[in-house]
Amino acid sequence: MSLLSAGLLSARYSSARQLSRTAFNARKISTTKSRPPIAIAFDIDGVLKQGSKVLPEALQTLDMLEGNNQWHTKVPYLFITNSGGKMESERAKDLSKDFQRKVTKDQVIQAHTVMQSLARMYADKPILMIGGPNLPPGGCRSVLESYGFNQVYTAFDLHAYAPASYPYAAPDPEQQKAVRQVDFSKVQFEAIFVFHDSREWGRDIQYCVDVMRSDGGVFGTVLSNKELLNRKIPPIYFSHGDLLWGNDFSVPRLGQGAFRFALESVWKQVSNGAELNATTFGKPEQLTYEYANELLHELLRHTSEDKNLRVSPENVWMIGDNPASDVMGANGFGWSSALVRTGVWTDDQGPPAHKPTLIADNVQQAVEQIMKRTWN
Ligand SMILES: [Mg+2]
């Protein structure tokens, strides 16, 4: 078992303990041999919402999963999104409001949620956190701390410690109250976590390169390229790898995947061709699906009389709008996948690059088809 998988399981068990307190617990799922259990993972944007607007069919669809269907059978479900920047409990609150029902944090997987699986490895080791919303000051750090990382330092901390390390901007006074005053000549960074999309590429690329080239992870030291060859470069973890993402602007914006390409390119130049020691989470990475699969089974077990109930992989469905993320990830993990026409993929683009199990006009039609093909 890899360290990541071991961490994943420990995160799973702590999550399972919390499940007993969820509202979902009150509901029971009755399934029979002829009606095998189904479990569903939803992408959010382009499936249940478009920007800030909740799609009208979303609410009926979730009603169906809660038993309002011709078989009177409930289906466990959760949400997998590459967005993030806040606690899962806060995201669950937002979704509860959007979908007019109780959504628990155990039903929410954000891009960085799976970073919890690294807490065993790095609980008491210094890590440099990059990216994520700047406000509220210290907010992103507190999310990582809630995952069990006890020595999280930010780009704001480094900038306040050594303003000349990024001379093109002054340290942000608004962040001052959240900055940790530390003597970084005594801190040995073990890893870099790109928690969410960088808000300041120039500064953040500088600090990633600084830590990767440092002597023993100490900020302000540097190894020669020859010395670098014999050293382990501190690993960098990206919470997702999306090149582009959409917002209210007319053209898609550059995402964390683009930041990674920029960093990789600069790193190659300054290190004379070295590779990043990188791991990426989020969709379509398999670690995220592994995590979701465990959570769905916990949801199923806690909502069923049969504590050994398993869903066969073909009855676990990812419903999404993006073939390169939702469908590719589900197919790679052996789940079934449904592609909807309410988001980034449209028929005029031609057949999707990753073939889904089914294509539907919208999420409600997808769930109807899934139930019919499984239970009729
Ligand atoms: Mg989407």
XYZ file of C-alpha atoms and ligand atoms in Angstrom:
377
model
C 0.000 0.000 0.000
C 1.463 3.375 -0.922
C 1.780 6.081 1.696
C -0.828 8.079 -0.161
C -3.272 5.156 -0.088
C -2.583 4.604 3.600
C -3.294 8.257 4.276
C -6.410 8.026 2.170
C -7.691 5.166 4.296
C -7.007 7.005 7.512
C -8.876 10.025 6.135
C -11.646 7.632 5.166
C -11.964 6.244 8.678
C -12.067 9.639 10.324
C -14.701 10.579 7.789
C -16.645 7.407 8.588
C -16.700 8.329 12.259
C -18.192 11.684 11.395
C -20.797 10.144 9.144
C -22.794 8.796 12.061
C -23.687 12.374 12.904
C -24.946 13.320 9.472
C -28.504 13.956 8.503
C -28.090 11.343 5.807
C -27.905 8.751 8.549
C -31.619 8.951 9.189
C -32.438 7.691 5.735
C -32.476 4.012 4.866
C -31.675 2.453 1.568
C -33.534 -0.717 0.735
C -32.144 -2.716 -2.113
C -32.799 -6.247 -3.296
C -30.908 -8.667 -5.481
C -32.975 -7.578 -8.446
C -32.428 -3.950 -7.534
C -28.706 -3.566 -6.897
C -27.450 -0.413 -5.182
C -26.421 2.595 -7.235
C -24.158 5.433 -6.099
C -23.669 8.759 -7.846
C -20.917 11.377 -7.909
C -21.906 14.727 -9.415
C -19.788 17.379 -10.950
C -21.421 20.686 -9.999
C -20.754 23.387 -12.585
C -22.375 22.661 -15.948
C -24.394 19.830 -14.385
C -26.373 21.101 -11.390
C -25.402 24.780 -11.702
C -24.301 27.192 -14.396
C -22.185 29.853 -12.695
C -24.234 31.024 -9.742
C -27.541 29.800 -11.231
C -28.982 26.493 -10.014
C -30.413 24.566 -12.977
C -34.149 23.929 -12.555
C -33.825 20.154 -13.043
C -31.191 19.901 -10.279
C -33.695 19.956 -7.433
C -35.969 17.303 -8.971
C -32.925 15.135 -9.617
C -31.788 15.242 -5.990
C -35.409 14.523 -4.905
C -35.291 11.397 -7.077
C -32.114 10.236 -5.353
C -33.740 10.728 -1.981
C -36.438 8.208 -2.833
C -38.886 10.211 -4.909
C -38.779 7.704 -7.783
C -40.983 4.852 -8.983
C -38.912 2.281 -7.055
C -39.040 4.316 -3.801
C -35.328 3.645 -3.453
C -32.691 6.026 -2.169
C -29.321 6.470 -3.793
C -26.242 7.818 -1.957
C -24.591 10.725 -3.726
C -21.814 13.225 -3.338
C -20.239 16.110 -5.227
C -16.748 16.236 -6.751
C -15.554 19.660 -7.816
C -12.168 21.080 -8.800
C -13.080 24.324 -7.103
C -12.064 24.987 -3.509
C -10.472 27.555 -1.261
C -12.723 26.952 1.741
C -13.622 24.282 4.285
C -15.728 21.369 3.090
C -18.265 22.293 5.793
C -18.573 25.801 4.310
C -18.982 24.436 0.790
C -21.647 22.047 2.152
C -23.484 25.032 3.627
C -23.383 26.812 0.241
C -24.701 23.700 -1.499
C -27.422 23.201 1.125
C -28.659 26.683 0.273
C -28.385 26.105 -3.478
C -30.141 22.746 -3.447
C -32.604 23.480 -0.628
C -31.708 20.429 1.437
C -29.115 19.350 3.979
C -25.802 18.625 2.273
C -23.134 17.379 4.696
C -19.381 17.872 4.420
C -19.029 14.122 3.854
C -20.745 14.660 0.524
C -18.270 17.277 -0.670
C -14.940 16.592 -2.366
C -13.142 19.771 -3.422
C -9.856 19.839 -5.332
C -7.791 20.028 -2.143
C -9.921 17.656 -0.015
C -7.735 14.700 -0.982
C -4.660 16.560 0.329
C -5.862 15.272 3.726
C -4.349 11.965 2.699
C -0.901 13.575 3.124
C -1.484 14.667 6.725
C 0.203 11.587 8.177
C 3.341 12.252 6.152
C 3.564 15.976 6.864
C 1.676 16.527 10.145
C 4.639 18.151 11.896
C 6.832 19.010 8.942
C 7.081 22.539 7.547
C 5.224 22.983 4.270
C 4.959 26.001 2.011
C 1.370 26.691 0.982
C 0.817 28.504 -2.310
C -2.379 29.869 -3.817
C -6.010 30.104 -2.821
C -8.155 33.132 -2.082
C -6.313 35.895 -0.185
C -9.353 36.709 1.909
C -10.048 36.258 4.690
C -6.360 36.575 5.644
C -5.184 33.212 6.952
C -8.318 31.432 5.723
C -6.571 28.966 3.419
C -3.955 28.130 6.035
C -6.699 27.271 8.494
C -8.208 24.798 5.991
C -4.889 22.938 5.733
C -4.503 23.079 9.522
C -7.957 21.537 9.900
C -6.679 18.635 7.768
C -3.927 17.975 10.329
C -0.973 19.953 8.961
C 0.599 21.763 11.896
C 3.410 23.724 10.241
C 1.890 25.563 7.302
C 3.682 28.670 6.019
C 2.469 30.919 3.237
C 3.974 33.103 0.530
C 2.802 36.085 2.623
C 4.937 34.844 5.538
C 8.037 34.601 3.313
C 7.415 38.003 1.762
C 6.969 39.675 5.162
C 10.150 37.946 6.428
C 12.242 39.070 3.438
C 10.575 41.852 1.371
C 13.582 41.871 -1.022
C 12.820 38.227 -1.947
C 10.014 39.569 -4.151
C 10.925 43.172 -4.838
C 8.193 43.903 -7.405
C 5.489 44.374 -4.800
C 5.393 45.404 -1.150
C 4.179 42.862 1.422
C 0.388 43.117 1.523
C -0.588 45.143 4.633
C -3.990 43.465 4.699
C -2.285 40.106 5.313
C -0.146 41.461 8.147
C -2.412 40.264 10.940
C -2.349 36.683 9.605
C 1.408 36.563 8.903
C 3.496 34.178 11.034
C 6.648 35.880 12.302
C 9.223 33.137 11.983
C 12.988 33.009 11.499
C 12.959 31.139 8.201
C 16.693 30.495 8.387
C 15.725 27.807 10.921
C 12.824 26.256 8.975
C 13.434 23.289 6.653
C 10.585 23.026 4.166
C 9.711 19.437 3.292
C 7.116 20.066 0.591
C 5.123 22.646 -1.346
C 1.331 22.503 -1.472
C -0.413 24.448 -4.221
C -3.616 24.602 -2.227
C -5.586 26.371 -4.931
C -5.024 28.596 -7.977
C -2.177 31.083 -7.506
C -3.241 34.727 -7.200
C 0.292 36.031 -7.817
C 2.137 33.861 -10.324
C 5.424 35.799 -10.337
C 5.860 35.728 -6.577
C 4.651 32.150 -6.236
C 6.895 30.792 -9.003
C 9.807 32.582 -7.344
C 9.113 30.995 -3.945
C 8.520 27.493 -5.361
C 11.839 27.691 -7.217
C 13.535 29.069 -4.072
C 12.403 26.113 -1.958
C 13.166 23.522 -4.635
C 16.726 24.826 -5.125
C 17.403 25.421 -1.432
C 19.916 23.591 0.706
C 17.853 21.287 2.916
C 14.642 23.235 2.357
C 15.930 26.441 3.973
C 14.576 29.604 2.323
C 17.397 31.950 1.347
C 19.926 29.196 0.564
C 20.703 27.791 -2.863
C 22.359 24.681 -4.281
C 24.348 24.629 -7.494
C 22.861 22.652 -10.388
C 25.567 20.041 -9.860
C 24.606 19.686 -6.189
C 20.931 19.529 -7.146
C 21.587 16.354 -9.151
C 22.345 14.413 -5.966
C 19.579 15.829 -3.794
C 15.928 14.975 -3.455
C 13.982 17.960 -4.715
C 11.133 18.813 -2.305
C 7.886 17.399 -3.687
C 5.185 19.760 -4.917
C 1.491 18.837 -4.711
C -1.084 20.505 -6.962
C -4.717 20.423 -5.852
C -5.870 20.162 -9.476
C -4.495 20.391 -12.987
C -7.154 22.301 -14.951
C -5.525 24.353 -17.692
C -8.598 26.545 -18.183
C -11.723 27.347 -16.252
C -14.834 29.375 -16.974
C -16.348 32.290 -15.116
C -18.583 35.205 -16.136
C -15.961 36.524 -18.591
C -16.456 35.736 -22.279
C -13.235 33.696 -22.631
C -11.998 30.873 -20.303
C -9.334 31.884 -17.765
C -5.965 30.229 -17.055
C -6.157 27.740 -14.192
C -3.760 25.903 -11.904
C -2.668 23.614 -14.755
C -1.371 26.689 -16.585
C 0.496 27.813 -13.466
C 2.083 24.373 -13.316
C 3.274 24.615 -16.945
C 4.767 28.027 -16.228
C 6.540 26.766 -13.104
C 7.788 23.641 -14.897
C 9.216 25.725 -17.682
C 11.002 28.179 -15.376
C 12.243 25.301 -13.197
C 13.746 23.516 -16.201
C 15.612 26.683 -17.192
C 17.048 27.474 -13.776
C 17.875 23.874 -12.843
C 19.370 22.917 -16.183
C 16.637 20.474 -17.135
C 15.480 18.953 -13.847
C 11.918 17.673 -13.543
C 9.394 18.753 -10.934
C 8.769 16.153 -8.236
C 5.023 16.675 -8.650
C 1.729 14.999 -7.730
C -1.629 16.344 -8.890
C -5.007 15.809 -7.215
C -8.527 16.724 -8.353
C -10.389 15.336 -11.354
C -9.442 13.339 -13.450
C -6.685 12.048 -11.125
C -7.367 8.542 -9.829
C -6.559 9.422 -6.185
C -9.597 11.670 -6.156
C -11.816 8.882 -7.503
C -10.348 6.421 -5.000
C -11.238 8.840 -2.215
C -14.747 9.413 -3.634
C -15.299 5.667 -3.975
C -14.485 5.120 -0.304
C -16.750 7.969 0.791
C -19.646 6.709 -1.349
C -19.317 3.269 0.235
C -19.303 4.799 3.696
C -22.442 6.745 2.794
C -24.030 3.554 1.496
C -23.101 1.485 4.556
C -24.332 4.129 6.956
C -27.635 4.386 5.165
C -28.320 0.686 4.685
C -29.290 -2.137 7.033
C -26.669 -4.312 5.335
C -23.282 -3.151 6.619
C -21.386 -5.209 4.038
C -23.198 -3.722 1.071
C -20.949 -2.871 -1.886
C -21.828 -1.149 -5.118
C -20.366 -2.852 -8.151
C -18.148 -0.373 -10.010
C -20.421 -0.229 -13.064
C -23.238 0.981 -10.777
C -21.172 3.883 -9.481
C -21.777 6.807 -11.842
C -19.995 10.069 -12.400
C -22.300 12.637 -13.963
C -20.381 15.501 -15.531
C -20.144 17.942 -18.417
C -16.421 17.638 -19.154
C -15.152 14.569 -21.062
C -11.489 15.351 -20.258
C -12.090 15.528 -16.535
C -15.327 13.910 -15.319
C -15.598 11.147 -17.934
C -11.898 10.391 -18.225
C -11.527 10.086 -14.454
C -14.579 7.835 -14.059
C -13.637 5.582 -16.973
C -10.090 5.254 -15.658
C -11.389 4.128 -12.271
C -13.849 1.632 -13.762
C -17.009 3.567 -12.916
C -19.758 4.306 -15.398
C -20.061 7.864 -16.684
C -22.865 10.099 -17.917
C -22.108 13.189 -19.990
C -24.678 15.999 -19.998
C -25.299 18.668 -22.602
C -25.710 21.592 -20.151
C -22.023 22.479 -19.801
C -18.716 22.629 -21.651
C -19.338 19.739 -24.077
C -21.773 20.230 -26.951
C -22.656 17.951 -29.900
C -21.131 20.334 -32.431
C -17.677 19.588 -30.964
C -18.011 16.042 -32.342
C -17.770 12.798 -30.329
C -16.327 13.355 -26.849
C -12.606 12.594 -26.540
C -13.411 10.181 -23.701
C -16.459 8.034 -24.401
C -19.115 8.147 -21.664
C -21.435 5.224 -20.866
C -24.358 7.469 -21.790
C -25.092 10.998 -22.991
C -28.133 12.904 -21.716
C -29.652 16.325 -22.329
C -29.455 17.183 -18.650
C -28.811 15.733 -15.225
C -32.394 14.647 -14.601
C -32.496 12.684 -17.818
C -29.167 11.093 -16.897
C -30.436 9.904 -13.500
C -33.697 8.613 -15.016
C -31.717 6.602 -17.557
C -29.356 5.246 -14.904
C -32.232 4.071 -12.693
C -34.130 2.515 -15.596
C -31.184 0.623 -17.030
C -30.171 -0.682 -13.607
C -33.536 -1.474 -12.043
C -35.957 -2.297 -14.860
Mg -18.233 20.938 -14.832
